[in-house]
Amino acid sequence: MKRYFFKPGTKINLADWDPNETAEFDGGKNASKNALEKLNQELEPLQELLYAEHKHKVLVILQGMDTSGKDGVIRHVFEGVNPQGVRVASFKVPTPIELAHDYLWRVHQQTPGNGEMVIFNRSHYEDVLVVRVHELVPKSVWQKRYRQINEFERILADEGTLILKFYLHIDLDEQKRRLQARLDDSQKQWKFSVGDLKERQFWPQYTRAYEEALTRTNTSWAPWVIVPANRKWYRNLVIGTILVKALQSLKMKLPAFDGDPKEITIE
Amino acid sequence: MKRYFFKPGTKINLADWDPNETAEFDGGKNASKNALEKLNQELEPLQELLYAEHKHKVLVILQGMDTSGKDGVIRHVFEGVNPQGVRVASFKVPTPIELAHDYLWRVHQQTPGNGEMVIFNRSHYEDVLVVRVHELVPKSVWQKRYRQINEFERILADEGTLILKFYLHIDLDEQKRRLQARLDDSQKQWKFSVGDLKERQFWPQYTRAYEEALTRTNTSWAPWVIVPANRKWYRNLVIGTILVKALQSLKMKLPAFDGDPKEITIE
């Protein structure tokens, strides 16, 4: 899966990244179900180990255009994980209290503690995406944020947080298909928002904003993964595989028992 | 499952409730796996409907002696539920900041919002349990709390919260077996705490405290369920069944689509 990472400093042009790619899995969609189930089964004990060891913190950041599949990743990749060990934080339009603070204030409140895995469904990256596209703050303000975000994430990493950032890469046609699918299915219509159509008109601006964010905030301590996400099954496999490997690389261990269990009598 | 509910005002004597009971399921432990999986599969779309409708709030409170299975319920009953729609709040020993506020302060911060399901792993009931047993506040203070808790829960219910409270009922022998099992299994030893042995000596006091809590806080708006919990599989079935029925009784509906989907063109 190394192909979906890139070196810090690399200038990203999303046109060079194929959202339809499925190069790392031969089996196709049907075979992917078993592969994903296997990943779910690997993830569960790793998460329990994370919780038991109470040493590392894990932060998974999901970003992508509307309909790119952030909710779907949470549902499918984290299915079967103990809800006690995973928390999802969704960052929507900021409240007045949140707006009265710096943009990282609400984010910091949601970062994981020891033994915890937190998934950000959107994140502080919106402060260099939607905020930039709609000019909610002047350029002089959002321009500083790439550096600030890198510094903020470095603090989290220094203090024991494994950070993985996934950009779910779909194209304009795929978004159209997904929006149309929501309209056509009475069970999915509630997910359709006219606001999504409005945002869709800003696709080129969002693409440029994402390219700059990916280029400037891809660090050794908080790397980005550009996930080909036109095929949902492939997107899930890529994220599940990278997550399992990253957790394995922590070489976690159960805490040693303090004393000799045989000497303890339960009355 | 009505047998595990009781009328408000009923004086509870836990010796009258059999923790080994499995009366509501004929199949035994092996057949229970399929039954639980079926419940998991029913729970998932109900939770999605809860989220989509964004109208009701759901609060599940889990209480019980150490090793009674609170963590196990979260793992097994809520397996497969979208982590985005379920949040677990664990209430441990209060921090200095929490202690500097009233005992419901930290609890209120964790109550569910519209469309959300929150599981309390322990709760404000500890403030009439451990706090009473160890006399952390004077009797004149904790005695008022039954009324306060009823009033607090009534506010939550009035404002749209479905509240279900489960007391996981095990006996002293079963706790011994479970503590011993933790000691005997190197994969489980990390869960063993010498503090649990100390608390075990207060079993009669905890029993009396639970009996009074169950007796005085069983209300029409926030009923208690006394779950026979010596058999883990049965405990999971009881809670899963009651939860699914309660969610079904909300008669939730997907939000109606505003306008005619056929008139919308995606460009």
Coordinates of C-alpha atoms in Angstrom, one line a residue:
Chain A
M1 CA 0.0 0.0 0.0
K2 CA 3.1 2.3 -0.1
R3 CA 1.9 3.7 -3.4
Y4 CA -0.8 5.7 -1.6
F5 CA 1.7 7.5 0.7
F6 CA 4.0 10.1 -0.7
K7 CA 7.2 11.9 0.5
P8 CA 6.9 15.1 2.6
G9 CA 7.5 18.0 0.2
T10 CA 5.9 16.3 -2.8
K11 CA 3.7 18.7 -4.7
I12 CA 0.3 17.0 -5.2
N13 CA -1.7 17.2 -8.4
L14 CA -4.8 15.1 -7.9
A15 CA -5.2 14.6 -11.6
D16 CA -2.2 12.3 -11.4
W17 CA -4.0 10.1 -8.9
D18 CA -6.5 7.6 -10.4
P19 CA -9.6 7.3 -8.2
N20 CA -10.6 4.1 -10.0
E21 CA -7.4 2.2 -9.2
T22 CA -7.7 -1.2 -7.6
A23 CA -4.0 -2.2 -8.1
E24 CA -3.3 -3.7 -4.7
F25 CA -6.1 -6.3 -4.7
D26 CA -6.5 -8.9 -7.4
G27 CA -9.8 -10.4 -6.3
G28 CA -12.3 -7.8 -7.3
K29 CA -15.4 -6.7 -5.4
N30 CA -16.8 -10.1 -4.5
A31 CA -13.6 -11.5 -3.1
S32 CA -13.1 -8.2 -1.2
K33 CA -15.8 -9.1 1.3
N34 CA -13.8 -11.9 2.8
A35 CA -10.7 -9.8 2.8
L36 CA -12.5 -7.0 4.6
E37 CA -14.0 -9.4 7.1
K38 CA -10.5 -10.7 7.8
L39 CA -9.3 -7.2 8.4
N40 CA -12.2 -6.5 10.8
Q41 CA -11.2 -9.6 12.7
E42 CA -7.6 -8.5 12.9
L43 CA -8.6 -5.0 14.0
E44 CA -10.7 -6.1 16.9
P45 CA -7.9 -7.7 19.0
L46 CA -5.5 -4.9 18.1
Q47 CA -7.9 -2.4 19.4
E48 CA -8.3 -4.4 22.6
L49 CA -4.6 -4.5 23.0
L50 CA -4.4 -0.8 22.5
Y51 CA -7.0 -0.4 25.3
A52 CA -5.3 -2.9 27.6
E53 CA -1.8 -1.5 27.1
H54 CA -3.1 2.1 27.7
K55 CA 0.0 3.6 26.2
H56 CA -0.6 4.7 22.7
K57 CA -3.3 7.1 21.3
V58 CA -4.6 6.6 17.8
L59 CA -6.2 9.3 15.7
V60 CA -7.7 8.5 12.3
I61 CA -8.6 11.6 10.2
L62 CA -11.1 11.1 7.3
Q63 CA -11.4 13.9 4.7
G64 CA -12.9 14.0 1.3
M65 CA -15.5 15.7 -0.9
D66 CA -19.2 15.2 -0.1
T67 CA -20.3 11.6 -0.8
S68 CA -16.6 10.4 -0.9
G69 CA -17.5 7.8 1.7
K70 CA -16.4 9.0 5.1
D71 CA -19.5 7.6 6.8
G72 CA -19.1 4.3 4.8
V73 CA -15.5 3.8 6.0
I74 CA -16.6 4.3 9.6
R75 CA -19.4 1.8 9.1
H76 CA -17.5 -0.9 7.2
V77 CA -13.9 -0.7 8.3
F78 CA -14.7 -0.3 12.0
E79 CA -17.6 -2.8 12.1
G80 CA -17.1 -5.3 14.9
V81 CA -14.7 -3.1 16.8
N82 CA -15.8 -2.7 20.4
P83 CA -17.7 0.6 20.6
Q84 CA -16.0 1.1 24.0
G85 CA -12.6 1.6 22.4
V86 CA -13.5 3.7 19.4
R87 CA -15.0 7.2 19.4
V88 CA -16.2 9.1 16.4
A89 CA -15.9 12.9 16.4
S90 CA -17.8 14.7 13.6
F91 CA -16.9 18.3 13.0
K92 CA -19.9 20.2 11.5
V93 CA -20.5 23.9 11.1
P94 CA -19.0 25.5 14.2
T95 CA -21.3 26.7 16.9
P96 CA -21.0 30.3 18.2
I97 CA -19.0 29.2 21.2
E98 CA -16.6 27.3 18.9
L99 CA -16.3 30.2 16.6
A100 CA -15.4 32.4 19.6
H101 CA -12.2 30.3 20.1
D102 CA -9.3 29.4 17.8
Y103 CA -10.2 26.8 15.2
L104 CA -8.1 24.1 16.9
W105 CA -9.9 24.5 20.3
R106 CA -12.8 22.2 19.5
V107 CA -10.5 19.7 17.8
H108 CA -8.1 19.4 20.7
Q109 CA -11.1 18.5 23.0
Q110 CA -11.7 15.4 20.9
T111 CA -8.2 14.0 20.5
P112 CA -7.7 10.5 21.8
G113 CA -6.3 9.6 25.3
N114 CA -4.2 6.6 26.1
G115 CA -5.6 3.4 24.8
E116 CA -8.2 5.2 22.8
M117 CA -8.9 5.2 19.1
V118 CA -10.7 8.3 17.7
I119 CA -12.0 8.8 14.2
F120 CA -12.4 12.3 13.0
N121 CA -15.2 12.6 10.4
R122 CA -13.9 15.8 8.9
S123 CA -11.5 17.8 11.1
H124 CA -9.4 20.9 11.4
Y125 CA -8.6 20.5 7.7
E126 CA -12.0 22.1 7.0
D127 CA -10.3 25.3 8.2
V128 CA -8.1 25.3 5.1
L129 CA -10.8 23.8 2.8
V130 CA -14.4 25.1 3.2
V131 CA -13.1 28.2 5.0
R132 CA -10.7 28.9 2.2
V133 CA -13.1 28.1 -0.7
H134 CA -15.8 30.4 0.8
E135 CA -13.4 33.0 2.1
L136 CA -14.7 32.7 5.7
V137 CA -11.5 34.2 6.9
P138 CA -8.9 36.3 5.0
K139 CA -6.1 34.6 3.1
S140 CA -3.6 36.0 5.5
V141 CA -5.3 33.9 8.3
W142 CA -5.8 30.6 6.6
Q143 CA -2.4 30.7 4.9
K144 CA -0.7 30.4 8.4
R145 CA -2.8 27.3 9.2
Y146 CA -0.7 24.8 7.3
R147 CA 2.2 25.5 9.6
Q148 CA 0.0 25.7 12.6
I149 CA -1.7 22.3 11.8
N150 CA 1.7 20.7 11.3
E151 CA 2.9 22.0 14.7
F152 CA -0.3 21.0 16.4
E153 CA -0.2 17.5 15.0
R154 CA 3.5 17.3 16.0
I155 CA 2.6 18.0 19.6
L156 CA 0.0 15.2 19.5
A157 CA 2.5 12.8 17.9
D158 CA 5.3 13.8 20.4
E159 CA 2.9 13.0 23.2
G160 CA 2.1 9.5 22.0
T161 CA -0.5 9.8 19.2
L162 CA -0.3 7.7 16.1
I163 CA -1.9 9.9 13.4
L164 CA -3.2 8.6 10.1
K165 CA -4.9 10.9 7.6
F166 CA -6.9 9.5 4.7
Y167 CA -8.0 11.6 1.8
L168 CA -10.9 9.7 0.0
H169 CA -10.3 10.5 -3.6
I170 CA -13.3 10.4 -5.9
D171 CA -14.0 12.2 -9.1
L172 CA -16.8 14.5 -10.3
D173 CA -18.6 11.8 -12.2
E174 CA -18.6 9.5 -9.3
Q175 CA -20.0 12.2 -7.0
K176 CA -22.8 12.7 -9.6
R177 CA -23.6 9.0 -9.5
R178 CA -23.7 8.9 -5.8
L179 CA -25.9 12.0 -5.5
Q180 CA -28.2 10.6 -8.1
A181 CA -28.4 7.3 -6.3
R182 CA -29.5 9.1 -3.1
L183 CA -32.2 10.9 -5.1
D184 CA -33.4 7.7 -6.7
D185 CA -33.7 5.5 -3.6
S186 CA -36.5 6.5 -1.2
Q187 CA -34.4 4.9 1.7
K188 CA -31.5 7.2 0.9
Q189 CA -33.3 10.5 0.1
W190 CA -32.9 11.8 3.6
K191 CA -29.1 11.9 3.0
F192 CA -29.5 14.2 0.0
S193 CA -29.0 17.9 0.7
V194 CA -29.5 20.7 -1.8
G195 CA -26.4 22.3 -0.1
D196 CA -24.3 19.4 -1.6
L197 CA -25.3 20.6 -5.1
K198 CA -24.2 24.1 -4.3
E199 CA -20.8 22.8 -3.0
R200 CA -20.4 20.7 -6.0
Q201 CA -20.1 23.8 -8.1
F202 CA -17.0 24.6 -6.2
W203 CA -15.3 21.3 -7.1
P204 CA -12.3 23.0 -8.8
Q205 CA -11.7 25.3 -5.9
Y206 CA -12.0 22.4 -3.4
T207 CA -9.6 20.4 -5.5
R208 CA -7.0 23.2 -5.4
A209 CA -7.6 23.6 -1.6
Y210 CA -7.1 19.8 -1.1
E211 CA -4.0 19.8 -3.2
E212 CA -2.4 22.5 -1.2
A213 CA -3.4 20.9 2.1
L214 CA -2.0 17.5 1.0
T215 CA 1.2 19.1 -0.2
R216 CA 1.8 21.2 2.8
T217 CA 0.7 19.0 5.7
N218 CA 2.1 15.7 4.7
T219 CA 4.6 15.1 7.5
S220 CA 6.5 12.1 8.8
W221 CA 4.6 12.3 12.1
A222 CA 1.1 12.7 10.4
P223 CA 1.2 11.3 6.9
W224 CA -1.6 11.6 4.4
V225 CA -2.8 8.6 2.4
I226 CA -4.5 9.3 -0.9
V227 CA -7.1 6.6 -1.1
P228 CA -8.6 5.7 -4.5
A229 CA -12.2 5.8 -3.5
N230 CA -14.4 5.5 -6.6
R231 CA -14.8 1.8 -5.7
K232 CA -16.1 1.6 -2.2
W233 CA -14.9 -1.9 -1.6
Y234 CA -11.4 -1.0 -2.6
R235 CA -11.4 2.2 -0.4
N236 CA -12.3 0.1 2.6
L237 CA -9.6 -2.5 1.9
V238 CA -6.9 0.2 1.6
I239 CA -7.9 1.9 4.8
G240 CA -8.3 -1.3 6.7
T241 CA -5.0 -2.7 5.6
I242 CA -3.0 0.5 6.4
L243 CA -4.7 0.8 9.8
V244 CA -4.0 -2.8 10.8
K245 CA -0.4 -2.5 9.7
A246 CA 0.1 0.7 11.6
L247 CA -1.3 -0.8 14.7
Q248 CA 0.8 -3.9 14.4
S249 CA 3.9 -1.7 14.0
L250 CA 3.3 -0.3 17.5
K251 CA 4.4 -3.7 18.9
M252 CA 1.9 -3.5 21.7
K253 CA 1.9 -5.8 24.7
L254 CA -0.5 -6.7 27.4
P255 CA 0.5 -5.1 30.7
A256 CA 2.6 -7.4 32.9
F257 CA 0.8 -8.8 35.9
D258 CA 2.1 -7.3 39.1
G259 CA 3.0 -10.2 41.4
D260 CA 2.2 -13.9 41.2
P261 CA -1.4 -14.8 40.3
K262 CA -1.0 -18.1 42.0
E263 CA -0.5 -16.5 45.4
I264 CA -3.8 -14.7 45.3
T265 CA -6.8 -16.3 47.0
I266 CA -10.3 -15.1 46.3
E267 CA -12.5 -15.5 49.3
Chain B
M1 CA -39.2 -10.2 28.9
K2 CA -41.7 -8.4 31.1
R3 CA -40.7 -10.5 34.1
Y4 CA -37.5 -8.5 34.4
F5 CA -39.3 -5.2 34.8
F6 CA -41.2 -4.4 38.0
K7 CA -43.7 -1.9 39.1
P8 CA -42.6 1.5 40.4
G9 CA -42.9 1.4 44.2
T10 CA -42.0 -2.3 44.4
K11 CA -39.5 -3.0 47.2
I12 CA -36.7 -5.0 45.7
N13 CA -35.0 -7.9 47.6
L14 CA -32.4 -9.2 45.3
A15 CA -32.5 -12.7 46.9
D16 CA -35.8 -13.1 45.2
W17 CA -34.3 -12.7 41.8
D18 CA -32.5 -15.7 40.4
P19 CA -29.2 -14.8 38.6
N20 CA -29.1 -18.2 36.9
E21 CA -32.5 -17.9 35.2
T22 CA -32.8 -18.5 31.5
A23 CA -36.6 -18.8 31.3
E24 CA -37.2 -16.7 28.3
F25 CA -35.0 -18.6 25.9
D26 CA -35.4 -22.3 25.2
G27 CA -32.4 -22.9 23.0
G28 CA -29.5 -22.8 25.5
K29 CA -26.1 -21.3 25.0
N30 CA -25.3 -22.7 21.5
A31 CA -28.5 -21.6 19.9
S32 CA -28.2 -18.2 21.6
K33 CA -25.4 -17.2 19.2
N34 CA -27.8 -17.2 16.2
A35 CA -30.4 -15.4 18.3
L36 CA -27.9 -12.7 19.3
E37 CA -26.7 -12.3 15.8
K38 CA -30.3 -11.8 14.7
L39 CA -30.7 -9.1 17.4
N40 CA -27.4 -7.4 16.2
Q41 CA -28.8 -7.3 12.7
E42 CA -32.1 -5.8 13.9
L43 CA -30.3 -3.2 16.0
E44 CA -28.2 -1.9 13.2
P45 CA -31.0 -0.5 11.0
L46 CA -32.9 0.8 14.0
Q47 CA -29.9 2.8 15.1
E48 CA -29.5 4.1 11.5
L49 CA -33.2 5.1 11.6
L50 CA -32.6 6.8 15.0
Y51 CA -29.8 8.8 13.4
A52 CA -31.7 9.7 10.3
E53 CA -34.8 10.7 12.0
H54 CA -32.8 12.9 14.4
K55 CA -35.8 13.1 16.8
H56 CA -35.2 10.7 19.8
K57 CA -32.3 10.4 22.1
V58 CA -31.5 7.0 23.6
L59 CA -29.7 6.4 26.9
V60 CA -28.7 2.9 28.1
I61 CA -27.4 2.7 31.6
L62 CA -25.4 -0.4 32.7
Q63 CA -24.8 -1.0 36.3
G64 CA -23.7 -4.1 38.3
M65 CA -21.1 -5.4 40.6
D66 CA -17.5 -5.8 39.4
T67 CA -17.2 -8.6 36.7
S68 CA -21.0 -8.5 36.2
G69 CA -20.5 -8.0 32.5
K70 CA -20.9 -4.4 31.6
D71 CA -18.0 -4.4 29.2
G72 CA -19.2 -7.7 27.7
V73 CA -22.6 -6.3 27.0
I74 CA -21.1 -3.3 25.2
R75 CA -18.9 -5.6 23.1
H76 CA -21.5 -8.3 22.2
V77 CA -24.9 -6.5 22.1
F78 CA -23.6 -3.5 20.2
E79 CA -21.3 -5.4 17.9
G80 CA -21.9 -4.4 14.3
V81 CA -23.7 -1.2 15.2
N82 CA -22.2 1.8 13.4
P83 CA -19.7 3.4 15.7
Q84 CA -20.8 6.8 14.4
G85 CA -24.2 6.4 16.1
V86 CA -23.2 4.9 19.4
R87 CA -21.1 6.5 22.1
V88 CA -19.9 4.9 25.3
A89 CA -19.4 7.1 28.4
S90 CA -17.5 5.4 31.2
F91 CA -17.7 7.0 34.7
K92 CA -14.6 6.2 36.7
V93 CA -13.3 7.8 39.9
P94 CA -14.2 11.5 39.6
T95 CA -11.4 14.0 38.8
P96 CA -10.7 17.0 41.0
I97 CA -12.6 19.2 38.6
E98 CA -15.6 16.8 38.5
L99 CA -15.6 16.6 42.3
A100 CA -15.7 20.4 42.5
H101 CA -19.1 20.2 40.8
D102 CA -22.4 18.5 41.7
Y103 CA -22.4 14.8 40.9
L104 CA -24.7 15.1 37.9
W105 CA -22.5 17.7 36.2
R106 CA -20.2 15.3 34.5
V107 CA -23.1 13.0 33.7
H108 CA -25.2 15.6 32.0
Q109 CA -22.3 16.4 29.7
Q110 CA -22.5 12.9 28.3
T111 CA -26.2 12.5 27.8
P112 CA -27.3 11.8 24.2
G113 CA -28.4 14.4 21.6
N114 CA -31.0 13.9 18.9
G115 CA -30.4 10.8 16.9
E116 CA -27.7 9.6 19.3
M117 CA -27.5 6.4 21.4
V118 CA -25.2 6.6 24.4
I119 CA -24.2 3.8 26.7
F120 CA -23.3 4.6 30.3
N121 CA -20.8 2.2 31.6
R122 CA -21.5 3.0 35.3
S123 CA -23.3 6.2 35.9
H124 CA -24.7 8.7 38.4
Y125 CA -25.9 5.6 40.3
E126 CA -22.4 5.2 41.7
D127 CA -23.3 8.3 43.7
V128 CA -25.7 6.2 45.7
L129 CA -23.6 3.0 45.5
V130 CA -19.9 3.3 46.0
V131 CA -20.3 6.7 47.6
R132 CA -22.8 5.3 50.1
V133 CA -20.9 2.1 50.8
H134 CA -17.7 3.9 51.5
E135 CA -19.4 6.9 53.2
L136 CA -17.7 9.4 50.8
V137 CA -20.5 11.9 51.6
P138 CA -22.8 12.0 54.7
K139 CA -26.0 10.0 54.6
S140 CA -28.0 13.3 54.6
V141 CA -26.4 14.1 51.3
W142 CA -26.8 10.7 49.5
Q143 CA -30.3 10.2 50.8
K144 CA -31.6 13.1 48.8
R145 CA -30.1 11.7 45.6
Y146 CA -32.8 9.2 44.8
R147 CA -35.2 12.0 44.4
Q148 CA -32.7 14.1 42.6
I149 CA -31.9 11.3 40.2
N150 CA -35.6 10.7 39.4
E151 CA -36.0 14.4 38.7
F152 CA -32.9 14.6 36.6
E153 CA -34.0 11.5 34.5
R154 CA -37.4 12.9 34.2
I155 CA -36.1 16.1 32.6
L156 CA -34.1 14.0 30.1
A157 CA -37.2 11.9 29.3
D158 CA -39.4 15.0 29.0
E159 CA -36.9 16.4 26.5
G160 CA -37.1 13.3 24.3
T161 CA -34.7 10.7 25.8
L162 CA -35.6 7.0 25.9
I163 CA -33.9 5.7 29.1
L164 CA -33.3 2.1 29.8
K165 CA -31.4 1.0 33.0
F166 CA -30.0 -2.5 33.3
Y167 CA -28.9 -4.0 36.5
L168 CA -26.7 -7.0 35.7
H169 CA -27.5 -9.4 38.5
I170 CA -24.8 -12.0 39.4
D171 CA -24.1 -13.7 42.7
L172 CA -21.1 -13.9 44.9
D173 CA -20.1 -17.3 43.6
E174 CA -20.2 -16.2 40.0
Q175 CA -18.0 -13.2 40.8
K176 CA -15.5 -15.6 42.4
R177 CA -15.4 -17.7 39.3
R178 CA -14.9 -14.7 37.0
L179 CA -12.1 -13.2 39.1
Q180 CA -10.4 -16.6 39.3
A181 CA -10.8 -16.9 35.5
R182 CA -9.0 -13.6 35.1
L183 CA -6.2 -14.8 37.3
D184 CA -5.8 -18.1 35.5
D185 CA -5.7 -16.8 32.0
S186 CA -2.5 -14.8 31.1
Q187 CA -4.5 -13.0 28.4
K188 CA -7.0 -11.7 31.0
Q189 CA -4.7 -11.0 34.0
W190 CA -4.4 -7.4 33.0
K191 CA -8.1 -7.0 33.9
F192 CA -7.6 -8.3 37.4
S193 CA -7.3 -5.6 40.1
V194 CA -6.6 -6.2 43.8
G195 CA -9.1 -3.4 44.3
D196 CA -11.8 -5.7 43.1
L197 CA -11.0 -8.1 45.9
K198 CA -11.3 -5.3 48.4
E199 CA -14.7 -4.3 47.0
R200 CA -15.8 -7.9 47.1
Q201 CA -15.7 -7.8 50.9
F202 CA -18.4 -5.1 50.8
W203 CA -20.8 -7.4 48.8
P204 CA -23.6 -7.2 51.4
Q205 CA -23.4 -3.5 51.7
Y206 CA -23.4 -3.1 47.9
T207 CA -26.4 -5.4 47.7
R208 CA -28.3 -3.3 50.1
A209 CA -27.3 -0.1 48.3
Y210 CA -28.5 -1.6 45.0
E211 CA -31.8 -2.8 46.5
E212 CA -32.5 0.7 47.7
A213 CA -31.5 2.3 44.4
L214 CA -33.6 -0.2 42.4
T215 CA -36.6 0.3 44.7
R216 CA -36.4 4.1 44.8
T217 CA -35.4 5.0 41.2
N218 CA -37.6 2.7 39.2
T219 CA -39.9 5.1 37.4
S220 CA -42.2 4.9 34.4
W221 CA -39.9 7.3 32.5
A222 CA -36.7 5.5 33.4
P223 CA -37.4 1.9 34.3
W224 CA -34.9 -0.6 35.7
V225 CA -34.5 -4.1 34.3
I226 CA -33.0 -6.7 36.6
V227 CA -31.1 -8.9 34.2
P228 CA -30.2 -12.5 35.3
A229 CA -26.5 -12.3 34.4
N230 CA -24.7 -15.4 35.7
R231 CA -25.0 -16.8 32.1
K232 CA -23.4 -14.3 29.8
W233 CA -25.2 -15.5 26.7
Y234 CA -28.6 -15.0 28.4
R235 CA -27.7 -11.6 29.8
N236 CA -26.9 -10.5 26.2
L237 CA -30.1 -11.9 24.8
V238 CA -32.2 -10.2 27.5
I239 CA -30.6 -6.8 27.0
G240 CA -30.6 -7.1 23.2
T241 CA -34.2 -8.1 23.0
I242 CA -35.4 -5.3 25.4
L243 CA -33.4 -2.7 23.5
V244 CA -34.7 -3.8 20.1
K245 CA -38.3 -3.8 21.3
A246 CA -37.9 -0.4 22.9
L247 CA -36.5 1.1 19.7
Q248 CA -39.3 -0.5 17.6
S249 CA -41.8 1.1 20.0
L250 CA -40.6 4.5 19.0
K251 CA -42.2 4.0 15.6
M252 CA -39.4 5.9 13.9
K253 CA -39.6 7.1 10.3
L254 CA -37.1 8.4 7.8
P255 CA -37.5 12.1 7.3
A256 CA -39.8 13.0 4.4
F257 CA -38.0 14.4 1.3
D258 CA -38.6 18.1 0.9
G259 CA -39.7 18.5 -2.7
D260 CA -39.8 16.1 -5.7
P261 CA -36.6 14.2 -6.2
K262 CA -37.4 13.9 -9.9
E263 CA -37.3 17.6 -10.4
I264 CA -33.7 17.8 -9.3
T265 CA -30.9 17.7 -11.9
I266 CA -27.4 17.1 -10.9
E267 CA -25.0 19.0 -13.2

